[in-house]
mmCIF file of C-alpha atoms in Angstrom:
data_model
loop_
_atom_site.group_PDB
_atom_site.id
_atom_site.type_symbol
_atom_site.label_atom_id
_atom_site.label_comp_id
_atom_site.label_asym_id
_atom_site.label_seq_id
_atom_site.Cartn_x
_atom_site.Cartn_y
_atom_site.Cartn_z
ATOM 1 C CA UNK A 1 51.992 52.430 -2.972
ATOM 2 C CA UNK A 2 53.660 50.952 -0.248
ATOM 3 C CA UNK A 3 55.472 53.828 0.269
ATOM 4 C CA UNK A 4 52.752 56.029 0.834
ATOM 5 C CA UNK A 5 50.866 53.627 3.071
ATOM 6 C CA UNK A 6 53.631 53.132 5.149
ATOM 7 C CA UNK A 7 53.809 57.517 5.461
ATOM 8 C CA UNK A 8 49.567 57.434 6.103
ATOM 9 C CA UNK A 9 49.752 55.142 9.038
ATOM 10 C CA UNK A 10 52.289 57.173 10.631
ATOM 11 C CA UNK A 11 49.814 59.827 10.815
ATOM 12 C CA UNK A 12 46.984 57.985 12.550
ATOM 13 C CA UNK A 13 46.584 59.023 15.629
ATOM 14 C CA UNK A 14 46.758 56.857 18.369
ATOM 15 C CA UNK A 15 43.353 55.890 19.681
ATOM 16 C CA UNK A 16 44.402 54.427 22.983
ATOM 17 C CA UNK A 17 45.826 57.481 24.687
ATOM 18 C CA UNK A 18 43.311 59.649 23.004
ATOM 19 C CA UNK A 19 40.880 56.960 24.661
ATOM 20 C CA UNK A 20 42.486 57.330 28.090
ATOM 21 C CA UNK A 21 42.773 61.509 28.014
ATOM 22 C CA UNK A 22 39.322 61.014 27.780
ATOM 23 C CA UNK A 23 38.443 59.043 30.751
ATOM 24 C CA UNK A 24 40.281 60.658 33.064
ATOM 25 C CA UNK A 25 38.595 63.942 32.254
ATOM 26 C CA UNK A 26 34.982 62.301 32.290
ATOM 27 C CA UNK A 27 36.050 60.455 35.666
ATOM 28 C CA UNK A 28 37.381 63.096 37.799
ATOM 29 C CA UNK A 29 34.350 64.984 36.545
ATOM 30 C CA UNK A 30 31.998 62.361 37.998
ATOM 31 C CA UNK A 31 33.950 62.132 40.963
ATOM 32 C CA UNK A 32 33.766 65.665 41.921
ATOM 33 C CA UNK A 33 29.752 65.750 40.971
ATOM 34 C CA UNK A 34 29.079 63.171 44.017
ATOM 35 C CA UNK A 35 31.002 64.603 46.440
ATOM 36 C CA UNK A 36 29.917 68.246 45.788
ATOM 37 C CA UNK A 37 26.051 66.219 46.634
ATOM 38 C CA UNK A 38 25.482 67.645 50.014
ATOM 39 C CA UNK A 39 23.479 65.601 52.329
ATOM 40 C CA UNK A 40 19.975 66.085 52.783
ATOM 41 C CA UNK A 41 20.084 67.241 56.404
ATOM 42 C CA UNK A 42 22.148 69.764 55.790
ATOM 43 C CA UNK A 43 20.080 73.058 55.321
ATOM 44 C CA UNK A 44 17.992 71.393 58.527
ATOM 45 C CA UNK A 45 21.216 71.345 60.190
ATOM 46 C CA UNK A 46 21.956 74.599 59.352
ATOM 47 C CA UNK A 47 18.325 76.443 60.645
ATOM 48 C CA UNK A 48 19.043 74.300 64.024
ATOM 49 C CA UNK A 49 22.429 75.241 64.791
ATOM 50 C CA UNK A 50 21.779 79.112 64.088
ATOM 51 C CA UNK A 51 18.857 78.585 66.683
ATOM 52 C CA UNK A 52 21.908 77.133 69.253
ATOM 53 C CA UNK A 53 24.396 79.586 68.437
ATOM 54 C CA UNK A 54 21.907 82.504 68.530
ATOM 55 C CA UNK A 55 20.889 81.518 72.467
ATOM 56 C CA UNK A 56 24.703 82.826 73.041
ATOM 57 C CA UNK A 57 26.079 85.196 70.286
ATOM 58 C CA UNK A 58 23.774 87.472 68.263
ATOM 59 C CA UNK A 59 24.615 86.654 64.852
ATOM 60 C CA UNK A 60 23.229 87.359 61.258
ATOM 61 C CA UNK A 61 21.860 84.496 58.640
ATOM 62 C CA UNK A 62 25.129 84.434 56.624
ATOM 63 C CA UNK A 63 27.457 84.461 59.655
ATOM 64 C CA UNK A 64 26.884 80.700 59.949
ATOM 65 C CA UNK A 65 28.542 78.276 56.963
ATOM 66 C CA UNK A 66 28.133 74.745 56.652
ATOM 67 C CA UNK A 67 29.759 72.699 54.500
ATOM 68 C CA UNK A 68 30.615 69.092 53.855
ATOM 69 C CA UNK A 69 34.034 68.209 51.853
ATOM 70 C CA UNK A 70 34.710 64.654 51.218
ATOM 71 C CA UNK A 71 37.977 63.124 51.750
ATOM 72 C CA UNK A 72 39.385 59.652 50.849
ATOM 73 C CA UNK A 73 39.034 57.803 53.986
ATOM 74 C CA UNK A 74 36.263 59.840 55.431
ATOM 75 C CA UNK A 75 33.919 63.152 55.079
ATOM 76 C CA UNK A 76 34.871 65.945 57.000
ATOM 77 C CA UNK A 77 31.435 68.321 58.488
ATOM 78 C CA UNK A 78 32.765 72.027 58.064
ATOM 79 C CA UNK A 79 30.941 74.902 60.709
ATOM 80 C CA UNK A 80 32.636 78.548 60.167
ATOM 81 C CA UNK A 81 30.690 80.860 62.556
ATOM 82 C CA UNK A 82 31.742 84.356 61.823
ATOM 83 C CA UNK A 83 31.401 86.542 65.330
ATOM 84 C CA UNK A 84 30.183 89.474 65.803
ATOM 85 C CA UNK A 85 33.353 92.321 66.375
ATOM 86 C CA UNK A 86 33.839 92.164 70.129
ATOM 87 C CA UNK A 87 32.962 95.980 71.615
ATOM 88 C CA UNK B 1 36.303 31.735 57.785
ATOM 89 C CA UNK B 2 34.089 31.823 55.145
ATOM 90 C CA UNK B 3 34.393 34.688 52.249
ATOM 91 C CA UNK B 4 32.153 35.898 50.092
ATOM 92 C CA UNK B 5 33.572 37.408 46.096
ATOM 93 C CA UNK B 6 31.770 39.242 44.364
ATOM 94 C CA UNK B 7 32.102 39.407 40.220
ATOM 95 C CA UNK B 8 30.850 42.270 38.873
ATOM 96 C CA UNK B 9 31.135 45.231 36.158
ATOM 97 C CA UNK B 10 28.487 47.255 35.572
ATOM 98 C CA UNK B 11 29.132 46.806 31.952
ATOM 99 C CA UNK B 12 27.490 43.262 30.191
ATOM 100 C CA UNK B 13 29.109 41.383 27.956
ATOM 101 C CA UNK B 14 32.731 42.093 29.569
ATOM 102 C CA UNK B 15 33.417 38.321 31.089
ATOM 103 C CA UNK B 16 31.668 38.213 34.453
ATOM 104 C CA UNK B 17 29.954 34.677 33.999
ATOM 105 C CA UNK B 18 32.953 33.721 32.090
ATOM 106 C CA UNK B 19 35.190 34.778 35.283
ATOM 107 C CA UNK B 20 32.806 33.811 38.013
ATOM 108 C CA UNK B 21 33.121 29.927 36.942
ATOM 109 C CA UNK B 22 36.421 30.178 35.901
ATOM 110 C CA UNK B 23 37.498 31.587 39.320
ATOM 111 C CA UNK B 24 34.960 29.305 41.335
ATOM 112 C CA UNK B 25 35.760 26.411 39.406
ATOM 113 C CA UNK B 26 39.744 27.380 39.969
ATOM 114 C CA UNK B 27 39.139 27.885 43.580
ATOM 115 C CA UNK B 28 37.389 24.502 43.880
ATOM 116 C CA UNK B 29 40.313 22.603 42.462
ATOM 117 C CA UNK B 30 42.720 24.183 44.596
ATOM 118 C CA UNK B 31 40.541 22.298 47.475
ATOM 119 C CA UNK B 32 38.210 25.023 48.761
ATOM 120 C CA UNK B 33 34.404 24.003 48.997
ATOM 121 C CA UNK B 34 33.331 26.575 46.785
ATOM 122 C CA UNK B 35 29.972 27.858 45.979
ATOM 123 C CA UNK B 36 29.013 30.310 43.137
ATOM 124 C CA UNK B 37 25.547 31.291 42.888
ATOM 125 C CA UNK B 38 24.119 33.022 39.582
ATOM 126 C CA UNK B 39 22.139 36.649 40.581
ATOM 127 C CA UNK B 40 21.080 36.994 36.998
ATOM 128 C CA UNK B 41 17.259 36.410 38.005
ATOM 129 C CA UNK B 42 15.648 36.544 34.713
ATOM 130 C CA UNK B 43 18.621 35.338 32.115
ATOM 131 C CA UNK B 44 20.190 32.797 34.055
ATOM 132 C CA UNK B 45 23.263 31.808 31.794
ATOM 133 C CA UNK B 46 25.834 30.533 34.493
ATOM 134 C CA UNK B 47 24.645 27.077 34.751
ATOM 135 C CA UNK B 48 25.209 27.050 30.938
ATOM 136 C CA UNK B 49 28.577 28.337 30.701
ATOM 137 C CA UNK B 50 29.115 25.697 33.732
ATOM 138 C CA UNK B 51 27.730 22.808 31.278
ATOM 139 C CA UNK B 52 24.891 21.869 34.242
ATOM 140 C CA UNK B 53 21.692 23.611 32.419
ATOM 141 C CA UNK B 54 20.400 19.974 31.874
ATOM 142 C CA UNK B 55 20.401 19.202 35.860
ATOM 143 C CA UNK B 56 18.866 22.513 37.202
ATOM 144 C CA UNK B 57 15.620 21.647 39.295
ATOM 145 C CA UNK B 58 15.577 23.769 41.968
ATOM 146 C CA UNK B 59 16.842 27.593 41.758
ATOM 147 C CA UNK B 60 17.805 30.738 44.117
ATOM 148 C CA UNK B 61 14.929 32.301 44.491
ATOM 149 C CA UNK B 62 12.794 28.878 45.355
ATOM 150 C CA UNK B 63 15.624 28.797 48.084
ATOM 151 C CA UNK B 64 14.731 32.255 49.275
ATOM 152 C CA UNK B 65 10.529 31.769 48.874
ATOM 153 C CA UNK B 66 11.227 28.451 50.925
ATOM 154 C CA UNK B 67 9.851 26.168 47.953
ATOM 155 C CA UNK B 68 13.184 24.123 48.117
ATOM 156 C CA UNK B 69 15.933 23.384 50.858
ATOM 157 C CA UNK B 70 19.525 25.156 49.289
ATOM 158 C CA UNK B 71 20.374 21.441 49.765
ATOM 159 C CA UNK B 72 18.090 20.087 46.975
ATOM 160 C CA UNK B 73 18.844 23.598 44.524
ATOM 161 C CA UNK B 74 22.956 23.431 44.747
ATOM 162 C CA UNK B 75 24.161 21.614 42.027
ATOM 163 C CA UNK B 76 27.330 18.988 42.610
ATOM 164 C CA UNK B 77 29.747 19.915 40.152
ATOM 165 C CA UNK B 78 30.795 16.448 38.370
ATOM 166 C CA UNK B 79 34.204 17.518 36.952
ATOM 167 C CA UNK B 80 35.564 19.163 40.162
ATOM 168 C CA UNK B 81 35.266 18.545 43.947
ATOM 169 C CA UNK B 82 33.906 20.951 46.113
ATOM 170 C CA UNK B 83 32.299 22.735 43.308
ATOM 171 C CA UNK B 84 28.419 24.098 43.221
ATOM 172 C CA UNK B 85 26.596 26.008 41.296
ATOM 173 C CA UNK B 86 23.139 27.741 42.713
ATOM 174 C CA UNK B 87 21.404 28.680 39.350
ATOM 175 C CA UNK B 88 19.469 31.413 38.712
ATOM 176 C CA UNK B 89 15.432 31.755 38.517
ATOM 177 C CA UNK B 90 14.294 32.809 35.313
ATOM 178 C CA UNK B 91 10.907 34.551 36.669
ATOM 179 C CA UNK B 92 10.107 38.121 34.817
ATOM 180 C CA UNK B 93 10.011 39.366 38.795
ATOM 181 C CA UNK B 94 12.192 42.144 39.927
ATOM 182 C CA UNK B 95 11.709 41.456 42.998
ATOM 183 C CA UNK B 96 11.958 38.021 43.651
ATOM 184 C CA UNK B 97 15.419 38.550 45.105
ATOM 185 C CA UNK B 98 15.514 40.520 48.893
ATOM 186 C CA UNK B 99 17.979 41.291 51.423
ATOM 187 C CA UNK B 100 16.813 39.085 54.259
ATOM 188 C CA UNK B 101 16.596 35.802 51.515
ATOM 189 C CA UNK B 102 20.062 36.606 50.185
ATOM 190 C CA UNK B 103 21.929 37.159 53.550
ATOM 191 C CA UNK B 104 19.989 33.953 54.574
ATOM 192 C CA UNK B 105 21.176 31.609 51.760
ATOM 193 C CA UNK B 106 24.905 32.725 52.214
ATOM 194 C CA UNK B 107 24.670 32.373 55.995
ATOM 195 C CA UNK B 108 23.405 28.804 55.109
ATOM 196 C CA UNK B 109 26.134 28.280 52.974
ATOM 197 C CA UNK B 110 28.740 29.558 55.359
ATOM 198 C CA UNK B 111 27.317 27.230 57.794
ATOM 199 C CA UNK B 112 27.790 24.363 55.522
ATOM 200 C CA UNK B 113 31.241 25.171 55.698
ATOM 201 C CA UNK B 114 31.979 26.795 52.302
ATOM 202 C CA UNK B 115 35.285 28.495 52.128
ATOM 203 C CA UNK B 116 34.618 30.575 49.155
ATOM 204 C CA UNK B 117 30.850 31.955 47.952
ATOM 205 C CA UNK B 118 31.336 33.114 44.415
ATOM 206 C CA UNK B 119 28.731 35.895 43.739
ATOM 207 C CA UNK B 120 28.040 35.998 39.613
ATOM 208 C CA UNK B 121 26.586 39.774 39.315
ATOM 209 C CA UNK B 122 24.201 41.183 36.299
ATOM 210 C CA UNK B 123 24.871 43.587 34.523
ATOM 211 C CA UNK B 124 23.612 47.299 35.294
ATOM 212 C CA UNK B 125 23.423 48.612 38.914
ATOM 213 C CA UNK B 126 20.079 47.280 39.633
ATOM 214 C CA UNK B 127 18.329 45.204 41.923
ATOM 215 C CA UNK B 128 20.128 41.805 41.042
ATOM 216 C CA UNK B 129 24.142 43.772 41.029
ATOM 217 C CA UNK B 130 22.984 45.447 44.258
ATOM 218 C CA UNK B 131 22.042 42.197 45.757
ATOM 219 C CA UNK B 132 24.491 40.211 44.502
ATOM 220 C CA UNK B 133 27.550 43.105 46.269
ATOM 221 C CA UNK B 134 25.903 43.741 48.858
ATOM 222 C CA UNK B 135 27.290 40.879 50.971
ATOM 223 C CA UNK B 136 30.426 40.707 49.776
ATOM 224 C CA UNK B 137 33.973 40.794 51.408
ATOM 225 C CA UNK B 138 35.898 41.109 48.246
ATOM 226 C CA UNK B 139 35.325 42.077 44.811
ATOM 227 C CA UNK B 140 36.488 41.002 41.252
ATOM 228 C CA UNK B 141 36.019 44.124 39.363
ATOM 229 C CA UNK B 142 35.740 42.316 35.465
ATOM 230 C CA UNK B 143 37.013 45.094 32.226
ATOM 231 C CA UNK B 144 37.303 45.281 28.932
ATOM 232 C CA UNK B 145 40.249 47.338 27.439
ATOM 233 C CA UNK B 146 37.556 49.834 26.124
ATOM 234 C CA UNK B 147 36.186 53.001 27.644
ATOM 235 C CA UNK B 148 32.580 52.018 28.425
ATOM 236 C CA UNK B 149 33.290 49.276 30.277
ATOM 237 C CA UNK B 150 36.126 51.154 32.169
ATOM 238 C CA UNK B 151 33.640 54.179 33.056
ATOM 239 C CA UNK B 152 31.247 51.270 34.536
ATOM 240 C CA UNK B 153 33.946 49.834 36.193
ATOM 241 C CA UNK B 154 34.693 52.632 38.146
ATOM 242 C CA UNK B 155 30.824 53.842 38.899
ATOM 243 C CA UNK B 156 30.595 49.923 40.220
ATOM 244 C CA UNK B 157 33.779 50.529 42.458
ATOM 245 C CA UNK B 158 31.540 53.750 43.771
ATOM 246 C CA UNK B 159 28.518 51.848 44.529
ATOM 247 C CA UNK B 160 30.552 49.102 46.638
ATOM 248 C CA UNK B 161 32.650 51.229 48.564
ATOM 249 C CA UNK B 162 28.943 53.739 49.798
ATOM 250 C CA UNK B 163 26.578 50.928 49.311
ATOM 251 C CA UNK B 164 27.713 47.271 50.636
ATOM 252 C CA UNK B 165 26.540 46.267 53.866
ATOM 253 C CA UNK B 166 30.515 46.367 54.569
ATOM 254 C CA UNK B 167 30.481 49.893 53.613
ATOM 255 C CA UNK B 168 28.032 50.695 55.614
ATOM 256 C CA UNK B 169 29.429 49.484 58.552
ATOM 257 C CA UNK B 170 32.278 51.382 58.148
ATOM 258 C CA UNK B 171 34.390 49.215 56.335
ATOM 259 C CA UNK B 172 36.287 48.763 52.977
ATOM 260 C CA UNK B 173 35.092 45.969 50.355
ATOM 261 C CA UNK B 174 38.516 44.639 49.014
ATOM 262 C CA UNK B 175 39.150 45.304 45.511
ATOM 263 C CA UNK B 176 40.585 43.457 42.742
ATOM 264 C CA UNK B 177 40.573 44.338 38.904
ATOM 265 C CA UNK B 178 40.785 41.979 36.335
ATOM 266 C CA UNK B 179 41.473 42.358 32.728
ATOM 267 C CA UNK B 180 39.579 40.172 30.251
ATOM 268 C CA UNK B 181 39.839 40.261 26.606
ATOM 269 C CA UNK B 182 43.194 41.991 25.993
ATOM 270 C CA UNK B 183 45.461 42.170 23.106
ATOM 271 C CA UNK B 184 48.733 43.200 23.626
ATOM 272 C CA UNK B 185 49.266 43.509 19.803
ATOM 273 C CA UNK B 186 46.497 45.832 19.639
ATOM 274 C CA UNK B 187 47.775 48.003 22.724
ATOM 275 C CA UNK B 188 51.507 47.532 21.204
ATOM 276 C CA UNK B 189 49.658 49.339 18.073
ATOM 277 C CA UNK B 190 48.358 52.096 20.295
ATOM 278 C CA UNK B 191 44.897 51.041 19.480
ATOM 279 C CA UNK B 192 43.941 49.563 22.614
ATOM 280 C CA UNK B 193 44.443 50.764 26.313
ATOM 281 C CA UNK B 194 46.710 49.139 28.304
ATOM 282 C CA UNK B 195 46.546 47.682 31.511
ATOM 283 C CA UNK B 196 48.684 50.387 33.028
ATOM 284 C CA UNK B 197 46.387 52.901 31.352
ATOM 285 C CA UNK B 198 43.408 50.869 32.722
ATOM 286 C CA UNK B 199 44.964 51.172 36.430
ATOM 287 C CA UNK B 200 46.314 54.368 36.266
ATOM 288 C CA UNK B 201 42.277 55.165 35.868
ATOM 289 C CA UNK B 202 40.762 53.214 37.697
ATOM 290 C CA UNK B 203 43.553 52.727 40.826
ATOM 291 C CA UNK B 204 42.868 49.273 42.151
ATOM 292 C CA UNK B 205 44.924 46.081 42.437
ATOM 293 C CA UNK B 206 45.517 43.923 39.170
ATOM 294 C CA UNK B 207 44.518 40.436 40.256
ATOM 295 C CA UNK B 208 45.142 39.577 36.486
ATOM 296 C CA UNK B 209 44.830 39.980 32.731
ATOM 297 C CA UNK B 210 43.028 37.667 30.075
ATOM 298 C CA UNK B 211 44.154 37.693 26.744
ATOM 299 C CA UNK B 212 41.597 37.764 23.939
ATOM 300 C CA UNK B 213 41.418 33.913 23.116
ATOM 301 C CA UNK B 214 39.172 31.352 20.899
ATOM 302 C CA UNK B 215 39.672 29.644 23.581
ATOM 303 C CA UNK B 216 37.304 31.085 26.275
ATOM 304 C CA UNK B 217 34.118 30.600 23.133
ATOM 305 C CA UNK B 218 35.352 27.086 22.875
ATOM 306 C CA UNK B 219 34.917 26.142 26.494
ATOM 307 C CA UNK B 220 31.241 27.939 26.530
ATOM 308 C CA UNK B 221 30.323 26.153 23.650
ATOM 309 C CA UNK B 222 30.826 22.687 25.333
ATOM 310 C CA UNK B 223 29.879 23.780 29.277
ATOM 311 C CA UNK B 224 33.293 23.877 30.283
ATOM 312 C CA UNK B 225 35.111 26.544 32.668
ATOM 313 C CA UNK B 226 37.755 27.840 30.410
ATOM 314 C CA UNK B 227 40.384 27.437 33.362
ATOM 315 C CA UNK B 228 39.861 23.453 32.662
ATOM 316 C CA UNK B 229 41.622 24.008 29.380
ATOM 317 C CA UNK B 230 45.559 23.970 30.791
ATOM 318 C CA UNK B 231 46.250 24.242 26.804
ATOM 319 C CA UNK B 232 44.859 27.918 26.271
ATOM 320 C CA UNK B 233 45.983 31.156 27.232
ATOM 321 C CA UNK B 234 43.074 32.286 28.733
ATOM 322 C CA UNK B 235 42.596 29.120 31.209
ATOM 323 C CA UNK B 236 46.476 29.678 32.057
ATOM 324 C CA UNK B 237 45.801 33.599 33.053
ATOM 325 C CA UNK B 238 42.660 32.256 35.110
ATOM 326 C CA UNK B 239 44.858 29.565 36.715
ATOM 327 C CA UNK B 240 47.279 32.494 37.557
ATOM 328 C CA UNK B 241 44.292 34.717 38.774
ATOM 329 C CA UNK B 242 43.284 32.232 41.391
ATOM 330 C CA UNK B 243 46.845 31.659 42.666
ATOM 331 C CA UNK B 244 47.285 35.231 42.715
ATOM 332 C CA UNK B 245 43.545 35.432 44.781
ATOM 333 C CA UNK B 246 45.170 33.240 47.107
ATOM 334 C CA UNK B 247 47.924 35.323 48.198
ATOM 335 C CA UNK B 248 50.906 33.747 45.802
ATOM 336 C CA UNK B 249 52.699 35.991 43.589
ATOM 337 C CA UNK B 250 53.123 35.185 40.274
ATOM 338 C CA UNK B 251 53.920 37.346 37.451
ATOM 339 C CA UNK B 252 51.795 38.106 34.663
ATOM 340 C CA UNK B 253 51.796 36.324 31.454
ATOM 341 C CA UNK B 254 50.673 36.775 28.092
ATOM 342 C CA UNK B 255 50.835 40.308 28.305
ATOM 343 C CA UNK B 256 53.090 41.167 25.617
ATOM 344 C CA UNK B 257 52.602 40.934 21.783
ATOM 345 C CA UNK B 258 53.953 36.923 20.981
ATOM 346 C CA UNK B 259 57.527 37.564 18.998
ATOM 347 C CA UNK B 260 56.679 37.270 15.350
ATOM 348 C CA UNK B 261 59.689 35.384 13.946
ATOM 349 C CA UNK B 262 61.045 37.821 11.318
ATOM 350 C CA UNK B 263 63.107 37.262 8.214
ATOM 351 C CA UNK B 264 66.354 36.957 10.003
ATOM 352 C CA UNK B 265 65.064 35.748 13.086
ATOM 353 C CA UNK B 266 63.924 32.628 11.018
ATOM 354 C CA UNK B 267 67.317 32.368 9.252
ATOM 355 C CA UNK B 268 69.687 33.131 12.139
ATOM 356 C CA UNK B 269 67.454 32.087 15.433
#
């Protein structure tokens, strides 16, 4: 009996790093779920810059991309303005 | 300077009251006029742990509604100098605790000349936790070796570092993480995450670890802050926790399984 008790518990599997596997997923999950949350002025921002930009270059709705990507110390604010070819 | 800690979790149950008068009553003996106050509105339970529920009169929020000075409401610890305890109200109203009273009580209490304001958080991320980090400089992040209370640790760690007023203003609420109820022999067994696992999650300072101990049920059974009892494990890792709070370094103790004297251990050691 001993025997064979002493072969089941080798088998168990160990709870703790099974435990942590599954906190790291779950965290850097959450993590990335906030800082994919874009601000709420954002699309605002977005219709009143194209109104700027358009006063100078002629562009389309989709040539303008805004995007906010957070970093550790601080969030960066992301423009990419896609210009018409030059003629 | 004056400095305000907040203890906190997100979890219940993990130690917070436990560690708040521990740590106040630690900080206190080392000299430092310390204050901690109990945000618990509702289920006030650190003037119980602290062995003063008989002497409450005044509490927080008559402070904040202007019903009592903070003079007449702080209670004069009788064990240890320096040491008071603001008990909580037990009123059924959410709301009874506000920015502007908070913020006025520990500007009152920094005025006094209190080196350390001890900030003993609820549970949950409502009203009371909010209020109770939203002043602080510092804060004493409390865990349990078990995944719920490490998943609440680290949405707690979010809320203080995007919703303290020292967030706000640009700055960074220092962190420290502290252990309670760990086994090493459960951990050495692979049942139990460690403290490294713990960190390696959660990335914050240890300040310290407190072993699983009799101990800490003993000294809430009779009022006393478990860091009173030099004898026991748990008021030794407190004692170290403070030290360590105070900018000495001192290694960590009681964080491997106690040697179990074996067969020839006992005949040869």
């Amino acid at each position: 009996m001993g025997l064979f008790s002493f072969f089941k518990k080798e088998k168990k599997k160990n709870t703790a790093s099974l435990a942590k596997e599954r906190l790291q997923i779950l965290i850097a999950h959450e993590h990335s779920d906030t800082s994919s949350k874009a601000p709420e002025y954002l699309p605002k921002l977005q219709e009143e810059l194209m109104v700027v930009i358009r006063k100078y270059v002629k562009v389309n709705d989709d040539a303008v991309n805004v995007k906010v990507e957070k970093g550790d110390n601080f969030d960066t604010l992301e423009l990419n303005i896609t210009l018409p070819e030059s003629k | 300077m004056s400095k305000v800690i907040v203890v906190t979790s997100g979890k219940g149950g993990v130690g917070k009251t436990t560690s708040s008068a521990a740590f106040a009553a630690g900080l206190a003996a080392k000299g430092f006029k310390t204050a901690v106050i109990d945000f618990d509105v509702g289920l006030r339970n650190l003037d119980l742990i602290m062995g003063v529920e008989r002497r409450v009169v005044y509490d927080f929020v008559n402070v904040i509604n202007g019903e009592a000075t903070l003079k007449q409401a702080l209670i004069k610890d009788k064990r240890v100098d320096n040491l008071y305890i603001l008990p909580a109200s037990q009123t059924r109203d959410k709301d009874a605790l506000n920015t502007e009273g908070v913020e006025s009580v520990i500007n009152e209490l920094k005025e006094d000349g209190f080196d350390y304001i001890v900030c003993d958080s609820p549970a949950g991320i409502e009203k009371g936790a909010f209020m109770a980090l939203y002043f602080a400089d510092e804060a004493i992040v409390v865990t349990n070796p078990e995944v719920s209370s490490v998943r609440d640790s680290d949405r707690i760690l979010g809320i203080l570092q995007s919703r303290s007023k020292v967030a706000e203003e640009g700055g960074t609420v220092k962190e420290h993480l502290l252990i309670t109820r760990y086994s090493p022999e459960r951990v050495e067994g692979g049942d139990m995450l460690s403290m490294e696992d713990i960190q390696d999650i959660l990335s914050i300072p240890l300040i310290g670890v407190i072993p699983e101990s009799g101990s800490v049920l003993q000294a809430s059974n009779s009022g006393n802050p478990v860091i009173m009892d030099k004898e026991s494990q748990a008021g030794q890792a407190y004692t170290d926790v403070v030290a360590r709070f105070l900018g000495e370094d001192v290694p960590l103790r009681f964080v491997n399984p106690e040697e179990k004297k074996g067969f020839f251990k006992k005949l040869f050691g």
